[in-house]
Amino acid sequence: MNQLKKTVLLLLISTNCYVNAQEKAKKWPDLIIKSYSAWFGSEEGKKVGENVLLYQRDIGGWPKNIPMLKELTEEEKTKLLELKPSGKDCTIDNRATTQEILFVSKMYAQTKDERYKDSFLRAVNYLLSAQYPNGGWPQYFPLKKGYYTHITYNDNSMVDVLNVLKEIANQTEYYSIKPSQEIVDKAKIAVEKGIDCILKTQYKQNGVLTVWCAQHDEVTFAPADARAYELASLSGKESAKIVLFLMSVDNPSPEIKTAIVSAYNWFEKTKITNLREERIYDADGKVIGKKMYPTDEVAPIWPRFAELDTNEAFFCDRDGIKKKYITDIGEERRNGYSWYSNEPKEVLKKYKKWSKKNNLEKTESE
């Protein structure tokens, strides 16, 4: 095969790869993560990039749940330009802002368009500005009234931010844009303060450290309510990513080690190994039924919401009244929300290697 044919073949393979990757990426975060590098330099990638730049507010953040792949009308573009100075709806919820930071980094790597570099740096400064003095992050910044001001671990929001800043603080090659030393130094401080906040919010149950709530009061650090069906509790879901982040810290302090060991013990203590979830889907793939069945030898799961004093799972409808069993709540919340999680299995999987590395080969169960 001559060189011309090889070049054409490679081009066709590359084109098909990133097109197929985009077709498979039904959600915006998937497109960012799964698309091949070449896609970010394609005409299609550049069109999406223009949308991303338009949706970014001058303050540096983005709103959440934006249909970035949708072609914008001229009227929509004008409205977005008018919104830019407001900072309205900028958030870290549902991966907003942190995922766009990765997107513009990948766009810059392929295009060297300075607008993406500027976008990246403004977004990083946004994350730094949004941090509370106590080290936590609110769900929205500028602050939005309501539970949104709580320190937000929900859907891994604060951990997502810390992972971005940790890459910058450590000056890794993960992002294509290298901030100034001043920003690097600020990121280091922000990560340290964030870890301190995590340690201070870890919940003590009868004097014993356990895990975390999905959100904590920004003043008292106590577990806090969010939406009506998201009551203060111990989270079997959000706590997993917090622990995995702490396990990624090099040369962890004794306090970090204690936090990880304590959370590991809680996960071991609260794992459910005799229930299996069964889901019923409609023709469009939407969940229309969800039940839990007793069974043997099933992979462990954990409750999304566990009582602060007993670790027992509870469930809620939109009326905010606790129910003991998932069958006690209506179909709308039962089918439309994730009440159990298997995410702590990653902690259990990685714990032995981590404990050996940190000279903690034996862990006492609580």
Short mmCIF file of C-alpha atoms in Angstrom, two decimals:
data_model
loop_
_atom_site.label_atom_id
_atom_site.label_comp_id
_atom_site.label_asym_id
_atom_site.label_seq_id
_atom_site.Cartn_x
_atom_site.Cartn_y
_atom_site.Cartn_z
CA MET A 1 0.00 0.00 0.00
CA ASN A 2 1.49 3.33 -1.04
CA GLN A 3 1.73 6.32 1.31
CA LEU A 4 -1.24 8.18 -0.25
CA LYS A 5 -3.57 5.23 0.26
CA LYS A 6 -2.33 4.83 3.83
CA THR A 7 -3.01 8.50 4.54
CA VAL A 8 -6.53 8.33 3.08
CA LEU A 9 -7.28 5.14 5.02
CA LEU A 10 -6.05 6.62 8.29
CA LEU A 11 -8.11 9.75 7.66
CA LEU A 12 -11.24 7.68 7.05
CA ILE A 13 -10.63 5.61 10.19
CA SER A 14 -10.03 8.73 12.25
CA THR A 15 -13.16 10.42 10.87
CA ASN A 16 -15.31 7.36 11.52
CA CYS A 17 -13.88 7.02 15.03
CA TYR A 18 -14.82 10.46 16.22
CA VAL A 19 -18.18 10.44 14.43
CA ASN A 20 -19.04 7.07 15.97
CA ALA A 21 -17.87 8.29 19.34
CA GLN A 22 -20.21 11.27 19.07
CA GLU A 23 -23.12 9.09 17.97
CA LYS A 24 -22.60 6.90 21.03
CA ALA A 25 -22.30 9.90 23.33
CA LYS A 26 -25.94 10.52 24.15
CA LYS A 27 -25.04 12.94 26.91
CA TRP A 28 -22.85 16.03 26.83
CA PRO A 29 -20.32 14.67 29.38
CA ASP A 30 -19.92 11.50 27.30
CA LEU A 31 -19.08 13.53 24.22
CA ILE A 32 -16.30 15.33 26.09
CA ILE A 33 -14.79 12.17 27.52
CA LYS A 34 -15.35 9.63 24.75
CA SER A 35 -14.74 11.60 21.56
CA TYR A 36 -11.39 11.04 19.86
CA SER A 37 -8.93 13.95 19.92
CA ALA A 38 -9.42 14.57 16.20
CA TRP A 39 -13.09 15.40 16.74
CA PHE A 40 -12.18 18.51 18.74
CA GLY A 41 -10.40 19.93 15.71
CA SER A 42 -13.18 19.05 13.27
CA GLU A 43 -15.71 21.49 11.87
CA GLU A 44 -18.40 19.78 13.92
CA GLY A 45 -16.31 20.12 17.06
CA LYS A 46 -15.72 23.80 16.35
CA LYS A 47 -19.46 24.41 15.98
CA VAL A 48 -20.08 22.89 19.39
CA GLY A 49 -17.14 24.91 20.71
CA GLU A 50 -18.84 28.15 19.64
CA ASN A 51 -21.89 27.15 21.67
CA VAL A 52 -19.76 26.39 24.71
CA LEU A 53 -18.08 29.79 24.52
CA LEU A 54 -21.46 31.51 24.16
CA TYR A 55 -22.97 29.80 27.19
CA GLN A 56 -20.04 30.73 29.43
CA ARG A 57 -20.73 33.78 31.57
CA ASP A 58 -18.15 36.53 31.94
CA ILE A 59 -17.57 35.43 35.54
CA GLY A 60 -16.21 32.15 34.15
CA GLY A 61 -18.88 29.59 35.01
CA TRP A 62 -21.59 27.79 33.06
CA PRO A 63 -25.23 26.89 33.78
CA LYS A 64 -26.10 23.18 34.04
CA ASN A 65 -27.95 20.79 31.74
CA ILE A 66 -27.30 22.82 28.59
CA PRO A 67 -28.00 21.22 25.17
CA MET A 68 -24.58 22.13 23.82
CA LEU A 69 -25.04 20.11 20.62
CA LYS A 70 -28.19 22.01 19.62
CA GLU A 71 -27.75 24.52 16.81
CA LEU A 72 -28.56 28.00 18.08
CA THR A 73 -30.72 30.53 16.27
CA GLU A 74 -29.56 34.12 15.91
CA GLU A 75 -32.16 35.15 18.49
CA GLU A 76 -30.82 32.58 20.96
CA LYS A 77 -27.27 33.76 20.40
CA THR A 78 -28.30 37.36 21.08
CA LYS A 79 -30.00 36.35 24.34
CA LEU A 80 -26.90 34.45 25.47
CA LEU A 81 -24.70 37.46 24.75
CA GLU A 82 -27.03 39.59 26.88
CA LEU A 83 -26.79 37.07 29.74
CA LYS A 84 -22.99 36.96 29.78
CA PRO A 85 -22.43 39.84 32.27
CA SER A 86 -25.04 38.55 34.73
CA GLY A 87 -23.37 35.43 36.09
CA LYS A 88 -26.87 34.01 36.38
CA ASP A 89 -27.21 30.25 37.04
CA CYS A 90 -23.48 29.53 37.09
CA THR A 91 -23.02 26.28 38.99
CA ILE A 92 -20.87 23.22 39.69
CA ASP A 93 -23.94 20.96 39.91
CA ASN A 94 -24.34 18.06 37.47
CA ARG A 95 -20.70 18.51 36.40
CA ALA A 96 -21.39 21.98 35.03
CA THR A 97 -18.26 24.14 34.62
CA THR A 98 -15.83 21.33 35.52
CA GLN A 99 -16.78 19.37 32.38
CA GLU A 100 -16.64 22.50 30.20
CA ILE A 101 -13.15 23.17 31.56
CA LEU A 102 -12.06 19.81 30.14
CA PHE A 103 -13.84 20.53 26.85
CA VAL A 104 -12.15 23.90 26.21
CA SER A 105 -8.81 22.34 27.17
CA LYS A 106 -9.29 19.68 24.50
CA MET A 107 -10.41 22.30 21.98
CA TYR A 108 -7.31 24.38 22.64
CA ALA A 109 -5.06 21.34 22.23
CA GLN A 110 -6.42 20.81 18.70
CA THR A 111 -7.06 24.36 17.50
CA LYS A 112 -4.71 26.62 19.51
CA ASP A 113 -7.56 29.15 19.42
CA GLU A 114 -6.74 31.64 22.19
CA ARG A 115 -10.42 32.04 23.04
CA TYR A 116 -10.39 28.54 24.55
CA LYS A 117 -7.34 29.35 26.62
CA ASP A 118 -9.04 32.50 27.91
CA SER A 119 -12.20 30.50 28.62
CA PHE A 120 -10.22 27.91 30.57
CA LEU A 121 -8.41 30.46 32.72
CA ARG A 122 -11.60 32.38 33.52
CA ALA A 123 -13.30 29.13 34.50
CA VAL A 124 -10.46 28.15 36.84
CA ASN A 125 -10.59 31.58 38.44
CA TYR A 126 -14.35 31.12 38.82
CA LEU A 127 -13.81 27.91 40.80
CA LEU A 128 -11.24 29.63 43.00
CA SER A 129 -13.54 32.62 43.61
CA ALA A 130 -16.53 30.40 44.45
CA GLN A 131 -14.80 28.64 47.36
CA TYR A 132 -15.93 29.56 50.86
CA PRO A 133 -13.22 30.67 53.33
CA ASN A 134 -13.87 27.40 55.19
CA GLY A 135 -12.87 25.40 52.11
CA GLY A 136 -16.28 24.28 50.86
CA TRP A 137 -18.10 25.12 47.65
CA PRO A 138 -21.75 26.13 47.25
CA GLN A 139 -23.84 24.63 44.48
CA TYR A 140 -24.26 28.02 42.77
CA PHE A 141 -21.97 31.02 42.58
CA PRO A 142 -22.91 33.84 42.67
CA LEU A 143 -24.87 32.51 45.64
CA LYS A 144 -28.46 31.49 45.04
CA LYS A 145 -30.91 31.59 47.94
CA GLY A 146 -32.03 28.32 49.49
CA TYR A 147 -30.25 25.04 50.08
CA TYR A 148 -27.96 25.92 47.16
CA THR A 149 -25.67 27.76 49.58
CA HIS A 150 -24.83 24.56 51.46
CA ILE A 151 -21.43 22.93 51.05
CA THR A 152 -22.31 20.64 48.16
CA TYR A 153 -21.06 17.08 47.84
CA ASN A 154 -24.28 16.14 46.04
CA ASP A 155 -23.65 14.42 42.71
CA ASN A 156 -19.92 14.73 43.48
CA SER A 157 -19.92 18.49 42.80
CA MET A 158 -17.21 19.54 45.26
CA VAL A 159 -15.06 16.51 44.46
CA ASP A 160 -15.26 17.37 40.75
CA VAL A 161 -13.92 20.84 41.55
CA LEU A 162 -11.15 19.49 43.74
CA ASN A 163 -10.07 17.06 41.03
CA VAL A 164 -9.74 19.95 38.55
CA LEU A 165 -7.74 22.08 40.97
CA LYS A 166 -5.58 19.13 42.04
CA GLU A 167 -4.45 18.61 38.43
CA ILE A 168 -3.58 22.30 38.21
CA ALA A 169 -1.88 22.38 41.61
CA ASN A 170 0.26 19.36 40.69
CA GLN A 171 1.02 20.85 37.26
CA THR A 172 0.15 17.62 35.47
CA GLU A 173 -0.30 17.17 31.72
CA TYR A 174 -4.04 16.47 32.05
CA TYR A 175 -5.01 19.92 30.77
CA SER A 176 -3.44 21.41 27.65
CA ILE A 177 -3.35 24.91 29.15
CA LYS A 178 -0.76 25.80 31.78
CA PRO A 179 -1.88 28.55 34.17
CA SER A 180 0.54 31.01 35.76
CA GLN A 181 2.44 30.13 38.92
CA GLU A 182 0.12 32.45 40.81
CA ILE A 183 -2.90 30.35 39.78
CA VAL A 184 -1.01 27.13 40.57
CA ASP A 185 -0.26 28.42 44.07
CA LYS A 186 -3.90 29.44 44.58
CA ALA A 187 -5.02 26.00 43.44
CA LYS A 188 -2.71 24.35 45.97
CA ILE A 189 -4.20 26.42 48.79
CA ALA A 190 -7.75 25.75 47.56
CA VAL A 191 -7.16 21.98 47.55
CA GLU A 192 -5.69 22.08 51.05
CA LYS A 193 -8.66 24.08 52.32
CA GLY A 194 -11.06 21.75 50.52
CA ILE A 195 -9.53 18.70 52.21
CA ASP A 196 -9.74 20.45 55.57
CA CYS A 197 -13.43 21.10 54.93
CA ILE A 198 -13.98 17.44 54.06
CA LEU A 199 -12.35 16.36 57.31
CA LYS A 200 -14.43 18.82 59.35
CA THR A 201 -17.73 17.72 57.80
CA GLN A 202 -17.21 13.97 58.25
CA TYR A 203 -20.07 12.94 60.52
CA LYS A 204 -19.50 11.52 63.98
CA GLN A 205 -22.08 8.96 65.10
CA ASN A 206 -21.88 8.41 68.85
CA GLY A 207 -18.31 9.71 68.76
CA VAL A 208 -17.25 7.51 65.82
CA LEU A 209 -16.40 8.99 62.41
CA THR A 210 -18.59 7.66 59.60
CA VAL A 211 -19.12 9.28 56.18
CA TRP A 212 -20.78 12.43 54.78
CA CYS A 213 -24.14 13.90 53.91
CA ALA A 214 -24.82 15.04 50.35
CA GLN A 215 -24.72 18.60 51.64
CA HIS A 216 -23.58 20.29 54.84
CA ASP A 217 -24.44 23.62 56.41
CA GLU A 218 -21.90 26.19 55.27
CA VAL A 219 -21.57 27.66 58.78
CA THR A 220 -22.01 24.78 61.24
CA PHE A 221 -20.77 21.93 58.95
CA ALA A 222 -23.78 19.85 60.10
CA PRO A 223 -25.63 17.56 57.63
CA ALA A 224 -28.34 19.59 55.91
CA ASP A 225 -31.56 19.07 53.95
CA ALA A 226 -31.80 19.87 50.25
CA ARG A 227 -34.93 19.15 48.22
CA ALA A 228 -38.00 17.87 50.09
CA TYR A 229 -37.06 14.24 49.45
CA GLU A 230 -33.34 14.80 50.11
CA LEU A 231 -33.18 14.96 53.90
CA ALA A 232 -30.08 15.18 56.07
CA SER A 233 -28.55 11.71 56.13
CA LEU A 234 -25.43 9.65 55.60
CA SER A 235 -24.87 9.19 51.89
CA GLY A 236 -23.78 5.83 50.53
CA LYS A 237 -23.29 7.45 47.12
CA GLU A 238 -21.59 10.82 47.49
CA SER A 239 -19.31 9.58 50.29
CA ALA A 240 -17.68 7.09 47.92
CA LYS A 241 -16.21 9.73 45.62
CA ILE A 242 -15.06 11.77 48.62
CA VAL A 243 -13.10 8.79 49.94
CA LEU A 244 -11.64 8.00 46.51
CA PHE A 245 -10.45 11.60 46.28
CA LEU A 246 -8.82 11.39 49.71
CA MET A 247 -7.16 8.12 48.69
CA SER A 248 -5.60 9.93 45.72
CA VAL A 249 -3.75 12.37 47.99
CA ASP A 250 0.00 11.75 48.08
CA ASN A 251 1.59 11.44 51.52
CA PRO A 252 -1.73 11.70 53.38
CA SER A 253 -1.75 13.20 56.86
CA PRO A 254 -2.79 11.12 59.88
CA GLU A 255 -6.15 12.95 59.79
CA ILE A 256 -6.74 11.94 56.16
CA LYS A 257 -5.81 8.35 56.93
CA THR A 258 -8.22 8.28 59.86
CA ALA A 259 -11.00 9.71 57.68
CA ILE A 260 -10.46 7.03 55.02
CA VAL A 261 -10.25 4.14 57.50
CA SER A 262 -13.39 5.35 59.29
CA ALA A 263 -15.36 5.66 56.05
CA TYR A 264 -14.14 2.25 54.90
CA ASN A 265 -15.37 0.73 58.15
CA TRP A 266 -18.77 2.38 57.66
CA PHE A 267 -19.05 1.03 54.12
CA GLU A 268 -18.22 -2.46 55.35
CA LYS A 269 -20.69 -2.14 58.20
CA THR A 270 -23.60 -0.85 56.10
CA LYS A 271 -23.27 -2.81 52.84
CA ILE A 272 -26.42 -4.62 51.77
CA THR A 273 -25.76 -8.05 50.26
CA ASN A 274 -29.24 -9.56 50.16
CA LEU A 275 -31.18 -7.20 47.91
CA ARG A 276 -31.37 -6.93 44.14
CA GLU A 277 -32.96 -4.09 42.19
CA GLU A 278 -35.21 -4.95 39.26
CA ARG A 279 -36.17 -2.27 36.78
CA ILE A 280 -38.92 -2.27 34.15
CA TYR A 281 -38.44 -0.10 31.09
CA ASP A 282 -40.83 1.21 28.45
CA ALA A 283 -40.14 1.15 24.71
CA ASP A 284 -38.12 4.40 24.98
CA GLY A 285 -35.88 3.06 27.73
CA LYS A 286 -37.54 5.06 30.51
CA VAL A 287 -37.85 3.38 33.92
CA ILE A 288 -41.54 2.73 34.63
CA GLY A 289 -41.12 0.28 37.48
CA LYS A 290 -38.58 -0.41 40.22
CA LYS A 291 -38.63 -3.04 42.96
CA MET A 292 -36.17 -4.55 45.39
CA TYR A 293 -36.10 -8.33 45.77
CA PRO A 294 -34.48 -10.40 48.53
CA THR A 295 -31.76 -12.61 47.09
CA ASP A 296 -28.51 -14.35 48.01
CA GLU A 297 -24.93 -13.79 46.87
CA VAL A 298 -25.51 -10.46 45.17
CA ALA A 299 -22.98 -7.63 44.76
CA PRO A 300 -23.22 -5.14 47.64
CA ILE A 301 -25.22 -1.94 47.45
CA TRP A 302 -25.61 0.97 49.85
CA PRO A 303 -28.52 3.29 50.68
CA ARG A 304 -28.40 6.74 49.14
CA PHE A 305 -29.96 8.04 52.37
CA ALA A 306 -29.13 6.43 55.73
CA GLU A 307 -30.34 7.60 59.14
CA LEU A 308 -27.75 9.69 60.98
CA ASP A 309 -28.11 7.67 64.18
CA THR A 310 -28.91 4.11 63.03
CA ASN A 311 -27.57 3.83 59.43
CA GLU A 312 -30.97 2.47 58.34
CA ALA A 313 -32.11 3.32 54.82
CA PHE A 314 -35.07 5.65 54.35
CA PHE A 315 -37.06 6.95 51.40
CA CYS A 316 -39.16 10.05 50.72
CA ASP A 317 -41.79 11.39 48.39
CA ARG A 318 -41.95 15.08 47.58
CA ASP A 319 -43.84 15.62 50.84
CA GLY A 320 -40.60 15.05 52.78
CA ILE A 321 -42.05 12.34 55.02
CA LYS A 322 -39.61 9.51 55.73
CA LYS A 323 -40.64 5.99 54.78
CA LYS A 324 -38.88 2.79 55.82
CA TYR A 325 -39.35 0.88 52.56
CA ILE A 326 -39.03 1.94 48.94
CA THR A 327 -42.46 0.44 48.23
CA ASP A 328 -43.94 2.95 50.69
CA ILE A 329 -43.31 5.89 48.35
CA GLY A 330 -45.14 6.73 45.13
CA GLU A 331 -44.09 5.57 41.69
CA GLU A 332 -42.95 9.04 40.59
CA ARG A 333 -40.08 9.25 43.12
CA ARG A 334 -39.52 5.51 43.36
CA ASN A 335 -38.85 5.24 39.62
CA GLY A 336 -37.39 8.69 39.07
CA TYR A 337 -34.60 8.69 41.63
CA SER A 338 -31.61 6.51 42.57
CA TRP A 339 -32.20 5.26 46.11
CA TYR A 340 -29.34 2.78 46.20
CA SER A 341 -25.75 2.98 44.99
CA ASN A 342 -22.94 0.53 44.27
CA GLU A 343 -20.24 3.23 44.09
CA PRO A 344 -18.59 2.37 47.44
CA LYS A 345 -17.49 -0.94 45.88
CA GLU A 346 -14.58 1.03 44.33
CA VAL A 347 -13.48 2.09 47.79
CA LEU A 348 -13.57 -1.51 49.00
CA LYS A 349 -11.73 -2.63 45.88
CA LYS A 350 -8.90 -0.11 46.25
CA TYR A 351 -8.66 -0.02 50.02
CA LYS A 352 -6.32 -2.96 50.55
CA LYS A 353 -3.70 -1.59 48.17
CA TRP A 354 -4.05 1.90 49.64
CA SER A 355 -3.77 0.65 53.24
CA LYS A 356 -0.67 -1.39 52.42
CA LYS A 357 0.94 1.59 50.71
CA ASN A 358 0.25 3.70 53.78
CA ASN A 359 1.30 1.08 56.33
CA LEU A 360 -2.25 0.37 57.46
CA GLU A 361 -2.48 -3.28 56.55
CA LYS A 362 -4.88 -4.13 59.35
CA THR A 363 -8.14 -2.26 59.93
CA GLU A 364 -10.28 -2.77 63.00
CA SER A 365 -14.00 -2.95 62.36
CA GLU A 366 -16.14 -0.61 64.37
#
